[in-house]
Amino acid sequence: MVSVWKELRYLFKRFVLIANVLPALLGFIMAARYYNISFGNYWLDFMLLLAGSTLLVAGALTLNNWLEADVDKLMERTKQRPTVTGSISLRAILILGISLSLVGQLLLLFINIEVAILGFIGWYTYVVVYTVWTKRRVTWNTHIGSLSGAVTPMMGWAVVGSAFHAIPLTLFAIMFLWQMPHTYAIAIRKYDDYARSGLKMLPVVRGYQITIRRNVIYMALLLFIPLFLTGFSNLFYILISLLNLGWLAIGMAGFKAHSIKKWANLLFASSLIYLLAVYLLYIVFVP
């Protein structure tokens, strides 16, 4: 069992799995606070969201591994995946990925159609548009991958109310813009891996300076997202503006960094702190 669990951790990319499911749960918590609903009335929907989103994301990640088995063997960071080691057959991985995806989608459908549609959009953009169509062809593949991750807080909100609301929509925009610097930081840190794999990551294809410039643009755009929110306290706007300015300063430091790899490590670590802080601010100050 220990061996099986170890293989599944690599197959499901456990940290990526958590990073995609957690925003959905936090989106639910925000909606519950905003609409002042009783958790007791929604506990079953919450459990369906937890199980459904976990299985759907795990299925998408499993299919991503199956589709990229040929390039994963070229990279140090992915050489322990079962698709590379052969500890689990590719056929079994394909069946597992499809099964997890179908069961996860079905569980989300039990909540409501909006949650299910948002879940499918995330799954489809990641597995088909990102992995199959763009990742090996164009540098803007990261934008497609960001779309799939950005719908997760909308899924959580849609359990309680329509996701076409300023709060989940601004979270969608924040997560979309946030994922570019976050992903490019990983691509810089693992530059040699991506260069060997042939995947069209921006730092490999266009170089560091263009990547840093793009990062600064995306991070600067984050400053304007809170302007689309109403009803929050002045303290919220002050704190989130300071947070955005602080992260932008880290992004701009890349232009004069003596070591691009060290700067990328800082950008990656700060991106995790930034996103956690954003969610905490939203939850604490939600009207």
Short mmCIF file of C-alpha atoms in Angstrom, two decimals:
data_model
loop_
_atom_site.label_atom_id
_atom_site.label_comp_id
_atom_site.label_asym_id
_atom_site.label_seq_id
_atom_site.Cartn_x
_atom_site.Cartn_y
_atom_site.Cartn_z
CA MET A 1 0.00 0.00 0.00
CA VAL A 2 2.86 2.37 0.77
CA SER A 3 4.35 1.70 -2.64
CA VAL A 4 1.01 2.24 -4.39
CA TRP A 5 0.43 5.50 -2.52
CA LYS A 6 3.90 6.71 -3.49
CA GLU A 7 3.21 6.03 -7.16
CA LEU A 8 -0.16 7.79 -6.99
CA ARG A 9 1.43 10.86 -5.40
CA TYR A 10 3.68 11.22 -8.42
CA LEU A 11 0.81 10.47 -10.80
CA PHE A 12 -1.57 13.00 -9.24
CA LYS A 13 1.14 15.66 -8.71
CA ARG A 14 -0.07 16.00 -5.13
CA PHE A 15 0.89 19.65 -4.62
CA VAL A 16 -0.72 20.67 -7.91
CA LEU A 17 -3.81 18.70 -6.90
CA ILE A 18 -4.06 20.51 -3.57
CA ALA A 19 -3.40 23.88 -5.22
CA ASN A 20 -6.39 23.35 -7.53
CA VAL A 21 -8.85 21.90 -5.03
CA LEU A 22 -8.18 24.34 -2.18
CA PRO A 23 -9.36 27.45 -4.13
CA ALA A 24 -12.65 25.70 -4.86
CA LEU A 25 -13.19 25.06 -1.14
CA LEU A 26 -12.21 28.63 -0.29
CA GLY A 27 -14.60 29.90 -2.93
CA PHE A 28 -17.39 27.99 -1.17
CA ILE A 29 -16.42 29.47 2.20
CA MET A 30 -16.51 33.00 0.75
CA ALA A 31 -19.93 32.43 -0.78
CA ALA A 32 -21.23 30.97 2.49
CA ARG A 33 -20.09 34.09 4.35
CA TYR A 34 -21.41 36.45 1.69
CA TYR A 35 -24.86 34.87 1.53
CA ASN A 36 -24.84 34.12 5.29
CA ILE A 37 -25.93 30.52 4.81
CA SER A 38 -25.83 27.73 7.35
CA PHE A 39 -23.17 25.10 6.69
CA GLY A 40 -25.59 22.50 8.00
CA ASN A 41 -27.80 23.11 4.97
CA TYR A 42 -24.91 22.69 2.55
CA TRP A 43 -22.70 20.06 4.15
CA LEU A 44 -23.56 17.44 1.52
CA ASP A 45 -22.87 19.87 -1.33
CA PHE A 46 -19.56 20.75 0.32
CA MET A 47 -18.56 17.08 0.53
CA LEU A 48 -19.57 16.57 -3.11
CA LEU A 49 -17.47 19.60 -4.05
CA LEU A 50 -14.48 18.25 -2.12
CA ALA A 51 -14.74 14.74 -3.59
CA GLY A 52 -15.80 15.79 -7.08
CA SER A 53 -13.16 18.48 -7.58
CA THR A 54 -10.44 16.21 -6.15
CA LEU A 55 -11.32 13.34 -8.47
CA LEU A 56 -11.79 15.57 -11.51
CA VAL A 57 -8.45 17.34 -11.01
CA ALA A 58 -6.72 14.02 -10.26
CA GLY A 59 -8.18 12.63 -13.47
CA ALA A 60 -6.97 15.62 -15.48
CA LEU A 61 -3.47 15.37 -14.00
CA THR A 62 -3.37 11.62 -14.65
CA LEU A 63 -4.34 12.13 -18.30
CA ASN A 64 -1.75 14.89 -18.56
CA ASN A 65 0.89 12.41 -17.40
CA TRP A 66 -0.33 9.82 -19.90
CA LEU A 67 -0.20 12.32 -22.76
CA GLU A 68 3.27 13.55 -21.81
CA ALA A 69 4.95 10.23 -21.07
CA ASP A 70 7.40 10.80 -23.93
CA VAL A 71 8.64 14.18 -22.65
CA ASP A 72 8.51 13.33 -18.93
CA LYS A 73 11.33 10.84 -19.41
CA LEU A 74 13.54 13.69 -20.62
CA MET A 75 13.17 15.80 -17.48
CA GLU A 76 14.74 15.28 -14.07
CA ARG A 77 11.69 16.68 -12.25
CA THR A 78 9.36 14.09 -13.79
CA LYS A 79 11.53 10.99 -14.05
CA GLN A 80 9.92 9.36 -11.00
CA ARG A 81 6.42 9.36 -12.44
CA PRO A 82 4.92 5.92 -13.10
CA THR A 83 4.59 6.81 -16.79
CA VAL A 84 8.39 6.97 -16.91
CA THR A 85 9.35 4.18 -14.53
CA GLY A 86 6.76 1.78 -15.95
CA SER A 87 5.58 0.78 -12.46
CA ILE A 88 2.03 1.26 -13.73
CA SER A 89 1.15 0.45 -17.32
CA LEU A 90 0.17 3.29 -19.64
CA ARG A 91 -3.11 1.52 -20.37
CA ALA A 92 -3.95 1.36 -16.66
CA ILE A 93 -3.05 5.05 -16.27
CA LEU A 94 -5.31 5.98 -19.19
CA ILE A 95 -8.22 4.01 -17.73
CA LEU A 96 -7.61 5.53 -14.29
CA GLY A 97 -7.51 9.06 -15.69
CA ILE A 98 -10.75 8.62 -17.62
CA SER A 99 -12.49 6.93 -14.67
CA LEU A 100 -11.49 9.59 -12.16
CA SER A 101 -12.57 12.33 -14.54
CA LEU A 102 -15.99 10.78 -15.16
CA VAL A 103 -16.74 10.09 -11.50
CA GLY A 104 -15.54 13.56 -10.47
CA GLN A 105 -17.69 15.19 -13.14
CA LEU A 106 -20.71 13.16 -12.06
CA LEU A 107 -20.30 14.19 -8.41
CA LEU A 108 -20.14 17.86 -9.40
CA LEU A 109 -23.29 17.40 -11.49
CA PHE A 110 -25.08 16.22 -8.32
CA ILE A 111 -24.47 19.72 -6.86
CA ASN A 112 -25.81 21.75 -9.79
CA ILE A 113 -25.27 22.24 -13.51
CA GLU A 114 -23.21 25.44 -13.12
CA VAL A 115 -20.62 23.76 -10.92
CA ALA A 116 -20.45 20.83 -13.36
CA ILE A 117 -19.99 23.11 -16.38
CA LEU A 118 -17.23 25.09 -14.69
CA GLY A 119 -15.53 21.84 -13.70
CA PHE A 120 -15.71 20.58 -17.27
CA ILE A 121 -14.30 23.85 -18.62
CA GLY A 122 -11.33 23.52 -16.29
CA TRP A 123 -10.80 19.85 -17.23
CA TYR A 124 -11.18 20.41 -20.98
CA THR A 125 -8.88 23.43 -21.19
CA TYR A 126 -6.17 21.62 -19.21
CA VAL A 127 -6.30 18.19 -20.83
CA VAL A 128 -7.23 19.03 -24.41
CA VAL A 129 -6.46 22.67 -25.20
CA TYR A 130 -3.38 23.00 -22.98
CA THR A 131 -1.78 19.55 -22.99
CA VAL A 132 -2.76 18.32 -26.46
CA TRP A 133 -3.05 21.44 -28.61
CA THR A 134 -0.75 24.16 -27.28
CA LYS A 135 1.93 23.01 -24.83
CA ARG A 136 4.21 21.61 -27.54
CA ARG A 137 3.45 24.32 -30.11
CA VAL A 138 3.20 27.84 -28.69
CA THR A 139 4.61 29.83 -25.78
CA TRP A 140 1.17 31.15 -24.81
CA ASN A 141 0.23 27.64 -23.69
CA THR A 142 0.65 28.99 -20.15
CA HIS A 143 -2.34 31.28 -20.66
CA ILE A 144 -4.52 28.27 -21.51
CA GLY A 145 -3.28 26.35 -18.49
CA SER A 146 -4.04 29.38 -16.35
CA LEU A 147 -7.67 29.38 -17.47
CA SER A 148 -8.19 25.87 -16.13
CA GLY A 149 -6.83 26.77 -12.72
CA ALA A 150 -8.65 30.09 -12.53
CA VAL A 151 -12.17 28.58 -12.67
CA THR A 152 -11.73 26.72 -9.37
CA PRO A 153 -12.89 29.51 -6.99
CA MET A 154 -15.88 30.07 -9.28
CA MET A 155 -16.79 26.39 -8.85
CA GLY A 156 -16.85 26.76 -5.08
CA TRP A 157 -18.90 29.94 -5.20
CA ALA A 158 -21.38 28.37 -7.66
CA VAL A 159 -22.37 25.81 -5.02
CA VAL A 160 -24.20 28.59 -3.16
CA GLY A 161 -24.91 31.28 -5.79
CA SER A 162 -24.20 32.18 -9.40
CA ALA A 163 -20.48 32.44 -10.18
CA PHE A 164 -21.18 35.45 -12.38
CA HIS A 165 -20.62 37.74 -9.44
CA ALA A 166 -17.90 40.34 -8.86
CA ILE A 167 -16.16 38.41 -6.08
CA PRO A 168 -15.60 35.05 -7.85
CA LEU A 169 -14.97 36.83 -11.18
CA THR A 170 -12.22 38.99 -9.67
CA LEU A 171 -10.72 35.89 -8.08
CA PHE A 172 -10.79 34.27 -11.52
CA ALA A 173 -8.90 37.27 -12.93
CA ILE A 174 -6.38 37.26 -10.09
CA MET A 175 -5.67 33.54 -10.44
CA PHE A 176 -5.37 33.84 -14.21
CA LEU A 177 -2.81 36.65 -13.98
CA TRP A 178 -1.05 35.09 -10.97
CA GLN A 179 -0.39 31.80 -12.73
CA MET A 180 1.83 33.35 -15.40
CA PRO A 181 4.60 34.62 -13.06
CA HIS A 182 4.18 31.50 -10.94
CA THR A 183 4.56 29.16 -13.93
CA TYR A 184 7.35 31.15 -15.57
CA ALA A 185 9.26 31.05 -12.26
CA ILE A 186 9.05 27.24 -12.39
CA ALA A 187 10.15 27.25 -16.04
CA ILE A 188 13.21 29.36 -15.18
CA ARG A 189 14.09 27.17 -12.20
CA LYS A 190 13.79 24.06 -14.38
CA TYR A 191 15.15 25.67 -17.56
CA ASP A 192 17.38 22.75 -18.52
CA ASP A 193 14.53 20.26 -18.13
CA TYR A 194 12.22 22.23 -20.38
CA ALA A 195 14.97 22.82 -22.92
CA ARG A 196 15.53 19.06 -23.21
CA SER A 197 11.82 18.31 -23.40
CA GLY A 198 11.07 20.62 -26.29
CA LEU A 199 7.99 22.07 -24.58
CA LYS A 200 7.37 25.67 -25.67
CA MET A 201 7.92 27.50 -22.41
CA LEU A 202 8.49 31.23 -22.72
CA PRO A 203 11.87 31.47 -20.89
CA VAL A 204 13.30 28.71 -23.10
CA VAL A 205 11.97 30.04 -26.40
CA ARG A 206 12.17 33.82 -25.89
CA GLY A 207 14.73 34.20 -23.10
CA TYR A 208 14.81 35.59 -19.58
CA GLN A 209 14.42 39.31 -20.26
CA ILE A 210 11.19 38.96 -22.23
CA THR A 211 9.88 36.61 -19.54
CA ILE A 212 10.66 39.14 -16.79
CA ARG A 213 9.01 41.89 -18.82
CA ARG A 214 5.86 39.81 -19.29
CA ASN A 215 5.83 38.96 -15.58
CA VAL A 216 5.89 42.64 -14.64
CA ILE A 217 2.96 43.37 -16.99
CA TYR A 218 0.82 40.60 -15.48
CA MET A 219 1.73 41.61 -11.94
CA ALA A 220 0.99 45.28 -12.65
CA LEU A 221 -2.45 44.35 -13.99
CA LEU A 222 -3.24 42.78 -10.61
CA LEU A 223 -3.28 46.31 -9.15
CA PHE A 224 -6.49 47.10 -11.05
CA ILE A 225 -8.53 43.98 -10.19
CA PRO A 226 -9.77 45.21 -6.76
CA LEU A 227 -11.29 48.27 -8.49
CA PHE A 228 -14.04 46.01 -9.79
CA LEU A 229 -15.14 45.14 -6.23
CA THR A 230 -17.67 47.07 -4.19
CA GLY A 231 -18.74 46.80 -0.59
CA PHE A 232 -15.36 45.91 0.89
CA SER A 233 -13.84 48.05 3.63
CA ASN A 234 -11.14 50.64 2.94
CA LEU A 235 -8.70 48.51 4.92
CA PHE A 236 -9.20 45.67 2.41
CA TYR A 237 -8.29 47.91 -0.52
CA ILE A 238 -5.25 49.26 1.30
CA LEU A 239 -3.95 45.83 2.27
CA ILE A 240 -4.50 44.18 -1.11
CA SER A 241 -2.90 47.19 -2.87
CA LEU A 242 0.16 46.93 -0.62
CA LEU A 243 0.29 43.20 -1.30
CA ASN A 244 0.15 43.76 -5.05
CA LEU A 245 2.79 46.47 -4.93
CA GLY A 246 5.09 44.29 -2.83
CA TRP A 247 4.82 41.37 -5.25
CA LEU A 248 5.29 43.71 -8.22
CA ALA A 249 8.52 44.95 -6.62
CA ILE A 250 9.78 41.35 -6.45
CA GLY A 251 8.89 40.91 -10.12
CA MET A 252 10.71 44.08 -11.15
CA ALA A 253 13.78 43.00 -9.18
CA GLY A 254 14.33 40.42 -11.93
CA PHE A 255 15.61 43.14 -14.28
CA LYS A 256 18.67 43.72 -12.07
CA ALA A 257 19.04 40.29 -10.52
CA HIS A 258 22.61 38.99 -10.43
CA SER A 259 21.31 35.42 -10.47
CA ILE A 260 18.13 34.79 -12.48
CA LYS A 261 17.72 31.37 -10.87
CA LYS A 262 17.83 32.83 -7.34
CA TRP A 263 15.33 35.50 -8.35
CA ALA A 264 13.08 32.81 -9.84
CA ASN A 265 13.21 30.92 -6.53
CA LEU A 266 12.15 34.09 -4.72
CA LEU A 267 9.38 34.76 -7.24
CA PHE A 268 8.08 31.20 -6.90
CA ALA A 269 8.07 31.26 -3.07
CA SER A 270 6.50 34.72 -2.95
CA SER A 271 3.81 33.67 -5.44
CA LEU A 272 2.55 31.05 -2.98
CA ILE A 273 2.52 33.53 -0.11
CA TYR A 274 0.81 36.11 -2.32
CA LEU A 275 -2.05 33.85 -3.36
CA LEU A 276 -2.65 32.61 0.19
CA ALA A 277 -2.71 36.22 1.42
CA VAL A 278 -5.22 37.20 -1.28
CA TYR A 279 -7.62 34.45 -0.27
CA LEU A 280 -7.27 35.31 3.40
CA LEU A 281 -8.06 38.96 2.66
CA TYR A 282 -11.13 38.00 0.64
CA ILE A 283 -12.41 35.65 3.33
CA VAL A 284 -11.81 38.06 6.23
CA PHE A 285 -13.23 41.15 4.51
CA VAL A 286 -16.02 39.66 2.37
CA PRO A 287 -19.05 41.97 2.84
#
